[in-house]
Tab-separated table of C-alpha atoms in Angstrom:
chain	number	residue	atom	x	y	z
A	1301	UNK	CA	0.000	0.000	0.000
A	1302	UNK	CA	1.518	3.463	-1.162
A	1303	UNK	CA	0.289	6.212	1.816
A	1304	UNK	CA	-0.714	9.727	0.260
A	1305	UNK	CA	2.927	11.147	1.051
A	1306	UNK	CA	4.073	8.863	-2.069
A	1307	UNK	CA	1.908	9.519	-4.319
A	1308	UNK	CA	1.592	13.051	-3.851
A	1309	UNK	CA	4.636	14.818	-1.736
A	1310	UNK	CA	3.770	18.178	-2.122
A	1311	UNK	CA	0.966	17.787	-0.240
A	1312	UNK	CA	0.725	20.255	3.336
A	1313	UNK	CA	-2.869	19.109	4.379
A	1314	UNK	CA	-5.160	16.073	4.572
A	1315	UNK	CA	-8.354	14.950	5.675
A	1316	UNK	CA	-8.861	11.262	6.639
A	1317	UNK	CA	-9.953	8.842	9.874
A	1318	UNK	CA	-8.777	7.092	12.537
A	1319	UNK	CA	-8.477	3.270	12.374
A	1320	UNK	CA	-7.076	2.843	15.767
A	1321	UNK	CA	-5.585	4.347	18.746
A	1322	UNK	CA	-3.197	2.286	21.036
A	1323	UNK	CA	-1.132	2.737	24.305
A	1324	UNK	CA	2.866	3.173	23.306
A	1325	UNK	CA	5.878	4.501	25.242
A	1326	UNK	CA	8.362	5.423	22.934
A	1327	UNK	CA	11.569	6.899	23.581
A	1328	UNK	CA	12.813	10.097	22.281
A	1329	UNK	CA	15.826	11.933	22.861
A	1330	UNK	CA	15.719	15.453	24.625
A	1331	UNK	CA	18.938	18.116	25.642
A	1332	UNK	CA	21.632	15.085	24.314
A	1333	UNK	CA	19.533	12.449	26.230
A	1334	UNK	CA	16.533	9.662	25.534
A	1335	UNK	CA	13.973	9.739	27.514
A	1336	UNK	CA	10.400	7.896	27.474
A	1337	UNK	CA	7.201	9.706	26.677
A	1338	UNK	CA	4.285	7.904	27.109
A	1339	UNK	CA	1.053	8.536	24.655
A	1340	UNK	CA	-0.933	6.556	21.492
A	1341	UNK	CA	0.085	5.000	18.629
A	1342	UNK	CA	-2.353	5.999	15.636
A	1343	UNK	CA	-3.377	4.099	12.694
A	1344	UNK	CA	-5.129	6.780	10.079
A	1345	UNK	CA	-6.811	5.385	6.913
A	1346	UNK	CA	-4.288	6.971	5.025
A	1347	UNK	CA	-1.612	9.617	5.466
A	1348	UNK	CA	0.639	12.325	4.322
A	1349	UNK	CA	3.350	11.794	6.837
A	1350	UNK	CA	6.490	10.147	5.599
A	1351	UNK	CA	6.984	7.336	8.110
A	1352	UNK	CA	11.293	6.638	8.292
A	1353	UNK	CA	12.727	4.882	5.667
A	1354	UNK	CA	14.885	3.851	3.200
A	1355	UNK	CA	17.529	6.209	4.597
A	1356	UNK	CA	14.955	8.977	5.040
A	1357	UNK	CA	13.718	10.382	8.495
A	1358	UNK	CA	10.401	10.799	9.271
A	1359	UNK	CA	7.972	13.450	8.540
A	1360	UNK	CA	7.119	16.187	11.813
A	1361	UNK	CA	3.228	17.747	11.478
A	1362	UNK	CA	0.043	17.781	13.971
A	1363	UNK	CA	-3.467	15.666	13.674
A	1364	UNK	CA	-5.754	18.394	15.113
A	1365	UNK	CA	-3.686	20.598	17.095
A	1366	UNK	CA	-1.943	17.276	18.259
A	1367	UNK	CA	1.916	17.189	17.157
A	1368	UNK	CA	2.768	14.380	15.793
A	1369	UNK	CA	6.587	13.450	17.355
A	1370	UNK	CA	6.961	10.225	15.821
A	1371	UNK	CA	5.801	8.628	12.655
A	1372	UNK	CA	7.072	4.971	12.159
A	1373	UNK	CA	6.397	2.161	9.319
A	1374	UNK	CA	4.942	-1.202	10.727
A	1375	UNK	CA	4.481	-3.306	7.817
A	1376	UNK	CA	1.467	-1.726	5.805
A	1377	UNK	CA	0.989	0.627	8.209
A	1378	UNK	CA	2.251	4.041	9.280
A	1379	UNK	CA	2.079	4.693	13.575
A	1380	UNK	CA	1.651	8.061	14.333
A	1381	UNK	CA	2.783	8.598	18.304
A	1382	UNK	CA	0.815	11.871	20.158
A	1383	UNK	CA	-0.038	12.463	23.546
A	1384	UNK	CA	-3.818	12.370	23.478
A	1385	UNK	CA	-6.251	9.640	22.347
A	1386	UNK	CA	-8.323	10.384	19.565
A	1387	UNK	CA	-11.570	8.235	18.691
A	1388	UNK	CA	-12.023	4.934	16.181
A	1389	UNK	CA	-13.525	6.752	13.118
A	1390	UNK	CA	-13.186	10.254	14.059
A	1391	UNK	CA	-12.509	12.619	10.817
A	1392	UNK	CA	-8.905	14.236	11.412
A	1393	UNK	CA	-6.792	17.059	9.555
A	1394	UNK	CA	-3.252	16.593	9.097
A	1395	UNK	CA	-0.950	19.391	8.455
A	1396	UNK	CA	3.309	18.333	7.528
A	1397	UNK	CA	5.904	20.416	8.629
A	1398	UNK	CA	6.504	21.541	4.765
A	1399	UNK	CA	10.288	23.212	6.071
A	1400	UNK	CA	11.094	19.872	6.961
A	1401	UNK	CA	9.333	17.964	4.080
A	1402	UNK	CA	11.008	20.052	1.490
A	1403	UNK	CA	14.594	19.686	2.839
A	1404	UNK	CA	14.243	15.739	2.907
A	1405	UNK	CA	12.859	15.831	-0.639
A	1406	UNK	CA	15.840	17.821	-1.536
A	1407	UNK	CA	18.432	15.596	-0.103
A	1408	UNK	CA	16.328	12.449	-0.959
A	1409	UNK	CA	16.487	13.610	-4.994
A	1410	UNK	CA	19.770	14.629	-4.752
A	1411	UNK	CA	21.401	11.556	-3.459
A	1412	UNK	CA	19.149	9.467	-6.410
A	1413	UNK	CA	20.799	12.170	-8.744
A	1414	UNK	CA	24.190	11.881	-7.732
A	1415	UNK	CA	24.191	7.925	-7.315
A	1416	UNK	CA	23.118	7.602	-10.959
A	1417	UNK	CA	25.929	10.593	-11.945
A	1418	UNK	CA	28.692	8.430	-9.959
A	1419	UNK	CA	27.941	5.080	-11.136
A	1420	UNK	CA	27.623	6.397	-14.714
A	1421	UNK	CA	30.594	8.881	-15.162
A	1422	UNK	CA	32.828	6.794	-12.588
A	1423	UNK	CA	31.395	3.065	-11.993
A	1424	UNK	CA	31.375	4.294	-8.182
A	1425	UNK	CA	28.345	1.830	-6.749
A	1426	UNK	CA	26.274	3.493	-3.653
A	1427	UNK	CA	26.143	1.047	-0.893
A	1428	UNK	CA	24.514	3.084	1.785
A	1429	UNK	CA	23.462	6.250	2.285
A	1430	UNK	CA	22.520	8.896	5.207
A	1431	UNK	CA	20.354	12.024	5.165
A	1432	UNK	CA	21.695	13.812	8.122
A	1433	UNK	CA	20.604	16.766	10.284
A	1434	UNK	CA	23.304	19.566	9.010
A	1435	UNK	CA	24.643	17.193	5.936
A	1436	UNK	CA	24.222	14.318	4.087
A	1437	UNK	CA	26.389	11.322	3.447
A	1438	UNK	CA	26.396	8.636	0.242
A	1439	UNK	CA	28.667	5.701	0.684
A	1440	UNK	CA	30.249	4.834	-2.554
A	1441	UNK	CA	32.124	1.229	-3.076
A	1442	UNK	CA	35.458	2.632	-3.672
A	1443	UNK	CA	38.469	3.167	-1.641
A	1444	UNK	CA	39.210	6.317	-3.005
A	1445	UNK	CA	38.592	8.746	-5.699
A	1446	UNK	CA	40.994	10.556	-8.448
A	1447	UNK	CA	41.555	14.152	-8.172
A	1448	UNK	CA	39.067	16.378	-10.041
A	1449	UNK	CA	36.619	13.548	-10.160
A	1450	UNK	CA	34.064	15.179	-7.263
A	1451	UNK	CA	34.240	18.473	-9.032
A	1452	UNK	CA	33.954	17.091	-12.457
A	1453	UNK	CA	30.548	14.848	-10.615
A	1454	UNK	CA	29.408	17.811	-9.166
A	1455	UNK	CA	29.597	20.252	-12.459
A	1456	UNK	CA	27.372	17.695	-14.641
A	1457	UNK	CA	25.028	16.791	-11.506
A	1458	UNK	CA	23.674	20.857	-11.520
A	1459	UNK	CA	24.001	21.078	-15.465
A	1460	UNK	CA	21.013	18.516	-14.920
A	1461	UNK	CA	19.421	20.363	-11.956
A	1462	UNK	CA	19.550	23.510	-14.566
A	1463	UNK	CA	17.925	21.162	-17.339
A	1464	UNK	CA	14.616	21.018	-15.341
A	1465	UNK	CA	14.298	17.117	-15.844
A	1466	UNK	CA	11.203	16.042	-14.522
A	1467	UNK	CA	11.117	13.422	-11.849
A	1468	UNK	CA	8.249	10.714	-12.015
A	1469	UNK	CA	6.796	8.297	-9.605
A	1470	UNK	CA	5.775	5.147	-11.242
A	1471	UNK	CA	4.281	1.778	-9.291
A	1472	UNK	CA	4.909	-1.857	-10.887
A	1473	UNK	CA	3.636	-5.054	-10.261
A	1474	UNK	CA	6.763	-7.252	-8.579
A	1475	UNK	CA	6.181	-9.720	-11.553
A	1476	UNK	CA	6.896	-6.909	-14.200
A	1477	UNK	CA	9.453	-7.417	-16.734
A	1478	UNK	CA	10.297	-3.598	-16.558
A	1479	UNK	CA	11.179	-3.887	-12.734
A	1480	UNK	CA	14.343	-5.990	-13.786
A	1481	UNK	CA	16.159	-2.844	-15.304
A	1482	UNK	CA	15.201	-0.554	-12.109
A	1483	UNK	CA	17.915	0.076	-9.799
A	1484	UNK	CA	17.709	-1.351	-6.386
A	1485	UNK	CA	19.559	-2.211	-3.103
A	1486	UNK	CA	16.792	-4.663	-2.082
A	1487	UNK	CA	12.975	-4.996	-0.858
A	1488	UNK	CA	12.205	-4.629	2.808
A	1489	UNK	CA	11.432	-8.115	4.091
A	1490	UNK	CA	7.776	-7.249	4.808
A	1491	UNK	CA	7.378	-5.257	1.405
A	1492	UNK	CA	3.670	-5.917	0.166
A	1493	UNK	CA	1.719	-4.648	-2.728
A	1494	UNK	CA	3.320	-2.842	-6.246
A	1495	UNK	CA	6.996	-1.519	-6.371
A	1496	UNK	CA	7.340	2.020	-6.011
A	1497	UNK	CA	9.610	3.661	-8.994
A	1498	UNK	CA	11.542	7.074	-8.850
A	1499	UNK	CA	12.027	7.946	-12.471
A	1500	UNK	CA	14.224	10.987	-13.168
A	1501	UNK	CA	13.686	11.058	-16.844
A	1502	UNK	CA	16.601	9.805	-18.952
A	1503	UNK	CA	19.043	9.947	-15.924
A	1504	UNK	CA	17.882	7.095	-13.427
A	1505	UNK	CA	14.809	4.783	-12.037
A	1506	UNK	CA	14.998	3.895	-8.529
A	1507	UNK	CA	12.848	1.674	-6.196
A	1508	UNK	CA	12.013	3.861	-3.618
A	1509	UNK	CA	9.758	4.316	-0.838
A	1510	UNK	CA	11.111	8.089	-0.151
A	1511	UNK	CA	9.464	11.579	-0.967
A	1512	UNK	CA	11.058	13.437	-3.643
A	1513	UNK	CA	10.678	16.650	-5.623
A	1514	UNK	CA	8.786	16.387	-8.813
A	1515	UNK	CA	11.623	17.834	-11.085
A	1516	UNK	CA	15.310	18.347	-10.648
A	1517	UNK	CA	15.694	22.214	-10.732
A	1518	UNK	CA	13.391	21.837	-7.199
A	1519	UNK	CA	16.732	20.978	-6.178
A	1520	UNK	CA	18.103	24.727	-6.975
A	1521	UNK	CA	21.739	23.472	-6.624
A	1522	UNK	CA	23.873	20.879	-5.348
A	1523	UNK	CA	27.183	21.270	-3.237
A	1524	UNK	CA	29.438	18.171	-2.833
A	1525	UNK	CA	31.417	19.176	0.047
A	1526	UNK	CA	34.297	16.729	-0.170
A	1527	UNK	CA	34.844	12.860	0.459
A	1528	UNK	CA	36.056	10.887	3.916
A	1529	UNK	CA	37.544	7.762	4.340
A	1530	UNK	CA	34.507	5.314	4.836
A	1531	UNK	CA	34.790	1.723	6.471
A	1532	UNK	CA	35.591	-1.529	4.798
A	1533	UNK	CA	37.426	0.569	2.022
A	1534	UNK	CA	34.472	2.720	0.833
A	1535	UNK	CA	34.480	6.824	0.503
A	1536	UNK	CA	31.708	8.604	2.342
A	1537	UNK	CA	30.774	11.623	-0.139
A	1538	UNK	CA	29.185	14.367	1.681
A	1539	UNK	CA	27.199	16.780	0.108
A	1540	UNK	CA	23.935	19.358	0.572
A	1541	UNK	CA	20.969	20.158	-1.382
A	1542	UNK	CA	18.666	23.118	-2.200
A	1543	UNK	CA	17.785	25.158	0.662
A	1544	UNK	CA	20.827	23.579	2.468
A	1545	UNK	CA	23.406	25.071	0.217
A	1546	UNK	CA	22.275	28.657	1.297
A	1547	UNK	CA	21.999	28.672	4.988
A	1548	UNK	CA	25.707	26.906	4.383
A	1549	UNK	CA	26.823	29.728	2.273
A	1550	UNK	CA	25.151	32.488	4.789
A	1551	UNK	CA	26.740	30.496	8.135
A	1552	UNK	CA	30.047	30.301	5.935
A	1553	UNK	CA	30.089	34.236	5.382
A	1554	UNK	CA	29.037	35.508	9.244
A	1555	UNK	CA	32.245	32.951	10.253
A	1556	UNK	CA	34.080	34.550	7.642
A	1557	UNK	CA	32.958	37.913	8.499
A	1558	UNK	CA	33.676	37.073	12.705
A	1559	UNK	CA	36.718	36.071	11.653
A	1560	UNK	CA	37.958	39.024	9.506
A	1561	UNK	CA	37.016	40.968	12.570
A	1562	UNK	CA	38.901	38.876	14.865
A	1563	UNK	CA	42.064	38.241	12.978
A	1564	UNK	CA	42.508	41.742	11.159
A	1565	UNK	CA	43.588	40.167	8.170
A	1566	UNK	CA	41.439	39.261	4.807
A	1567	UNK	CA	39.510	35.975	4.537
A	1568	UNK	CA	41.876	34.602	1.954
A	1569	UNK	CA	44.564	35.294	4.694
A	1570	UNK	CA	42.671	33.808	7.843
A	1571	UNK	CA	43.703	30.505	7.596
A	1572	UNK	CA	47.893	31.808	7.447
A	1573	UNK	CA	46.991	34.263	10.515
A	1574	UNK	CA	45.791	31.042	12.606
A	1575	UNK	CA	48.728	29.039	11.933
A	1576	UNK	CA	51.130	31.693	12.713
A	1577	UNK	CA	49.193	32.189	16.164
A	1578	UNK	CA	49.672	28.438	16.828
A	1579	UNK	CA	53.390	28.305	15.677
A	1580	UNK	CA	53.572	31.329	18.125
A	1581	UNK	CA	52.176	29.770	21.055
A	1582	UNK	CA	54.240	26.265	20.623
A	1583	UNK	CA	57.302	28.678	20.304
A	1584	UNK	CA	56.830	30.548	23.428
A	1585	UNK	CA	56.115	27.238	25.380
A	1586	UNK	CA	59.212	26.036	24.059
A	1587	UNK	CA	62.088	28.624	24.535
A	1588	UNK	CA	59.998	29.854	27.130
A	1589	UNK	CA	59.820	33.215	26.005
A	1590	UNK	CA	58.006	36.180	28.535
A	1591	UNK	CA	56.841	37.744	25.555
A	1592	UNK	CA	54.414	36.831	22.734
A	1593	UNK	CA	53.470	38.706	19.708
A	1594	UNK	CA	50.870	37.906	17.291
A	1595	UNK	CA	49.674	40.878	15.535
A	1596	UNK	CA	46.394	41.674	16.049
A	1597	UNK	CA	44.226	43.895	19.082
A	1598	UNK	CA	44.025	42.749	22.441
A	1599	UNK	CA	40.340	43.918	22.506
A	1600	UNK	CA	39.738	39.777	21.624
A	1601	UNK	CA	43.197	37.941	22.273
A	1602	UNK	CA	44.017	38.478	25.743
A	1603	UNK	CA	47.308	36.208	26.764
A	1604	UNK	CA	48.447	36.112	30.312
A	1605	UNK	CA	52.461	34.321	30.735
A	1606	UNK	CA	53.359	33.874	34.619
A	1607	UNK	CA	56.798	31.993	35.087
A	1608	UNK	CA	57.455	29.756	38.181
A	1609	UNK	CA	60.384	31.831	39.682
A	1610	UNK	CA	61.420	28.152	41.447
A	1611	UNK	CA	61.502	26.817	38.008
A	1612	UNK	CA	62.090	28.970	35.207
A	1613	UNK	CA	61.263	26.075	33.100
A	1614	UNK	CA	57.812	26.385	34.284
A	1615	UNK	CA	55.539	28.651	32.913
A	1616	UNK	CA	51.562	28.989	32.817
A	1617	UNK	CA	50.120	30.570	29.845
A	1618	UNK	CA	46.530	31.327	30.239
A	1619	UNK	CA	44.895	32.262	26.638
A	1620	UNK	CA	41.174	33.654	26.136
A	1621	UNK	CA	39.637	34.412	23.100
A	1622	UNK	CA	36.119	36.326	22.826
A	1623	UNK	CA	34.151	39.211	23.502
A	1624	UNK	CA	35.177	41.113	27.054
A	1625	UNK	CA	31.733	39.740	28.538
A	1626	UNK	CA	30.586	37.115	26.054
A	1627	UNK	CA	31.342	33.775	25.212
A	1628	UNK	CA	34.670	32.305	24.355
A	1629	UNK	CA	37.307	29.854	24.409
A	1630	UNK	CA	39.998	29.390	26.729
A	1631	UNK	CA	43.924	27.568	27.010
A	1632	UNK	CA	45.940	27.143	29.941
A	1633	UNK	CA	49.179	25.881	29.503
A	1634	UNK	CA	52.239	24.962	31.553
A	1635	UNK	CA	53.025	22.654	34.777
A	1636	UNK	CA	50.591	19.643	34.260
A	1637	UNK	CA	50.536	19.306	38.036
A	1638	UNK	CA	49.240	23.332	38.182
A	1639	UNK	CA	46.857	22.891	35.076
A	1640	UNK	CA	45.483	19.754	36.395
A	1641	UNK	CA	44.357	21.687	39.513
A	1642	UNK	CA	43.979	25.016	37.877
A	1643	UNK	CA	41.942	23.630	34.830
A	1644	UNK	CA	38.329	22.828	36.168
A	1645	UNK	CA	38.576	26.249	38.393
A	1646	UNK	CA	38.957	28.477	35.562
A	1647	UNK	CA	36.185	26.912	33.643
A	1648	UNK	CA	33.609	27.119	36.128
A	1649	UNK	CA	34.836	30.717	36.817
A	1650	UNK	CA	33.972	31.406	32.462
A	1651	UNK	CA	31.041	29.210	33.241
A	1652	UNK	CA	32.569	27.198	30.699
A	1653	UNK	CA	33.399	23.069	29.995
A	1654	UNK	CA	36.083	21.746	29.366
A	1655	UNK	CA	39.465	18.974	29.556
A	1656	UNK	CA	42.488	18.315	29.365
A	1657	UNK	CA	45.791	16.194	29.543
A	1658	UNK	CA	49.218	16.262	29.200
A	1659	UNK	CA	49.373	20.574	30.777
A	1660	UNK	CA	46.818	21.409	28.784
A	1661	UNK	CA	43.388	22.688	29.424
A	1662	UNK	CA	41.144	23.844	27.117
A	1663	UNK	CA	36.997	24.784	26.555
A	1664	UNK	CA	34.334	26.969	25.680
A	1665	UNK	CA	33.623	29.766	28.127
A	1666	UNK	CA	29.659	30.710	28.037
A	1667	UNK	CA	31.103	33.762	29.781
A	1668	UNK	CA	34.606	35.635	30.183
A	1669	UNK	CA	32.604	38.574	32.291
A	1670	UNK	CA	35.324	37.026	35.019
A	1671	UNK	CA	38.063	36.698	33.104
A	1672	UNK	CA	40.428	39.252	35.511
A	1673	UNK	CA	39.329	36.595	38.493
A	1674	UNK	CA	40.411	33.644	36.346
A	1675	UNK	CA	43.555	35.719	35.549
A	1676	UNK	CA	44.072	36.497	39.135
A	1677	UNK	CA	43.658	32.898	40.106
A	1678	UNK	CA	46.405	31.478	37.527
A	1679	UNK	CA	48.942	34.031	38.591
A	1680	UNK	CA	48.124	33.391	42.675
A	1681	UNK	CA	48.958	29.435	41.832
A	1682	UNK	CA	51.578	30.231	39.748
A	1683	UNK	CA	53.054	32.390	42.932
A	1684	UNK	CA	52.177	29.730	45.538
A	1685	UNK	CA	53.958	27.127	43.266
A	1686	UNK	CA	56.882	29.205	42.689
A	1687	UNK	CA	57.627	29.595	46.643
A	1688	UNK	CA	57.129	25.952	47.228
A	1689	UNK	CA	53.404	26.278	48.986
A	1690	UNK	CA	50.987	23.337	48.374
């Protein structure tokens, strides 16, 4: 049985029944953790939320004002977890969360688009795939890939996005000759009914339970952001889609624009300004030098150097980076005995987390407002270990 959301996935509202309303505990996951939340499973006659699968995740929306947190595929059926009980036969209207919707058609029609592209221009076969929060990942059967081939995949991949090939969905009978020259990783064990076909005219067909767009320049563009070394010698291309390539390009220039601000140098030049504060800070730990120098206003870098008077081998550097009462980062440095005690003091004075080994300590402050009493703190240890105090 095909649910609405296949045949028709630009569709934002529905009206259909309830078929039945069950007890569940489920278990979703809430500030980094999973917790249990306990409500009913409902079965609708038919429905326009995607339930997960076939790499995609599943569709958010409301039934009523209900929303719907959960929407899972149990074999011809789609559960649809909420918090209240609704009636047997009671008329309900469903609304998706199109934001959402959209961006997994995007990313669902774009990795069918650049599977066909890579087995076609390179003989790369897609093994797996994963549509991801921030990014998306295809797993190609390869080990690696030859230089220029991504860029040369992604320049013909949005010559066909600018074509404006249509995309199709087609259903077959299981016993159809025509199914034998579809590409396809495999029918879920439970799979009932006709085969579901995404067709992107003259390019690929693809069994597919998925919602995609209905013709490739829906996809706007296509970025392939690079490949990473997958497991069992396959390469993990990672790329974004649509709507995703322009809140990446708009993150991309504020960073760029934080960081021109920060470093005082030009964004083609931000990347030789870092290094040369790094090479800088290893130097000074080093020769332990009293004095460090790295070019830009103290207004954001503020470096404090206290040396061990006992031990002029010792010395504590204590780095912050950031607005004066905002958030940062922060690096101590020096003494592993002094950083291992100084290290979780300074970080709950910037309200910050984080670890260390080896006499180093580093994290993100959530505030440096008391960054002169963190200051003050490394250079009173610093004292009490130079004269020998515990």
């Amino acid at each position: 049985m095909a649910f609405q959301c296949q045949r028709d996935s630009y569709m934002k509202e529905f009206v259909t029944s309830v078929v039945s309303c069950l007890p569940a505990e489920i278990k979703l996951e809430s500030n980094g953790k999973r917790e249990k939340v306990t409500g009913f499973n409902v079965v609708l006659k038919d429905t326009i939320l995607f339930p997960e699968g076939g790499g995609q995740p599943d569709d958010h929306g409301t039934i009523e004002s209900w929303p719907v947190l959960q929407v899972t595929r149990q074999g011809p059926e789609a559960l649809h977890f909420i918090t209240s009980a609704l009636t047997q036969g009671q008329e309900v209207l469903l609304k998706v969360d199109w934001e959402r919707r959209f961006d997994h058609m995007q990313q669902h029609s774009g990795q069918h688009l650049i599977t066909a592209l890579a087995d076609s221009m390179f003989e790369y076969k897609t093994t797996s795939w994963e549509l991801g929060r921030h990014r998306s990942s295809i797993e190609l059967d390869t080990a690696t890939v030859k230089p220029g081939e991504m860029e040369a995949l992604e320049s013909v991949v949005n010559e066909k996005i600018r074509a404006h090939i249509p995309v199709s969905v087609q259903f077959l009978s299981i016993d159809d000759p025509a199914v034998e020259k579809v590409r396809s990783r495999g029918l879920p064990d439970d799979h009932a009914g006709p085969i579901r076909i995404i067709d992107i005219e003259g390019v690929d067909a693809n069994m597919c339970c998925g919602t995609h767009v209905s013709n490739l320049s829906h996809l706007q563009v296509i970025k392939i952001l690079g490949t990473e070394k997958g497991k069992k010698n396959k390469t993990n291309l990672i790329f974004l889609a649509g709507n995703r390539v322009l809140k990446y390009a708009e993150k991309s220039y504020i960073t760029e624009k934080s960081l021109t601000a920060l470093l005082k140098t030009m964004p083609e030049e931000h990347v030789d300004a870092v290094d040369k504060i790094q090479k800088t800070m290893k130097r000074l730990q080093k020769n332990n030098s009293s004095e460090l120098y790295i070019g830009i206003k103290p207004k954001c870098f503020n470096v404090h150097i206290f040396k061990c008077a006992v031990y002029p081998q010792d010395t504590v550097i204590f780095l912050t980076v950031g607005e004066e009462k905002g958030a940062g980062l922060f690096l101590i440095a020096g003494p592993e005995d002094i950083i291992a005690a100084l290290g979780p003091q300074v970080s709950e004075l910037l309200q910050g987390k984080g670890s260390g080994k080896g006499g180093r300590f580093q994290g993100k402050a959530n505030s440096l407002a008391k960054r002169a009493e963190a200051e003050a703190l490394v250079q009173e240890c610093s004292r009490r270990h130079s004269a020998g105090e515990e």
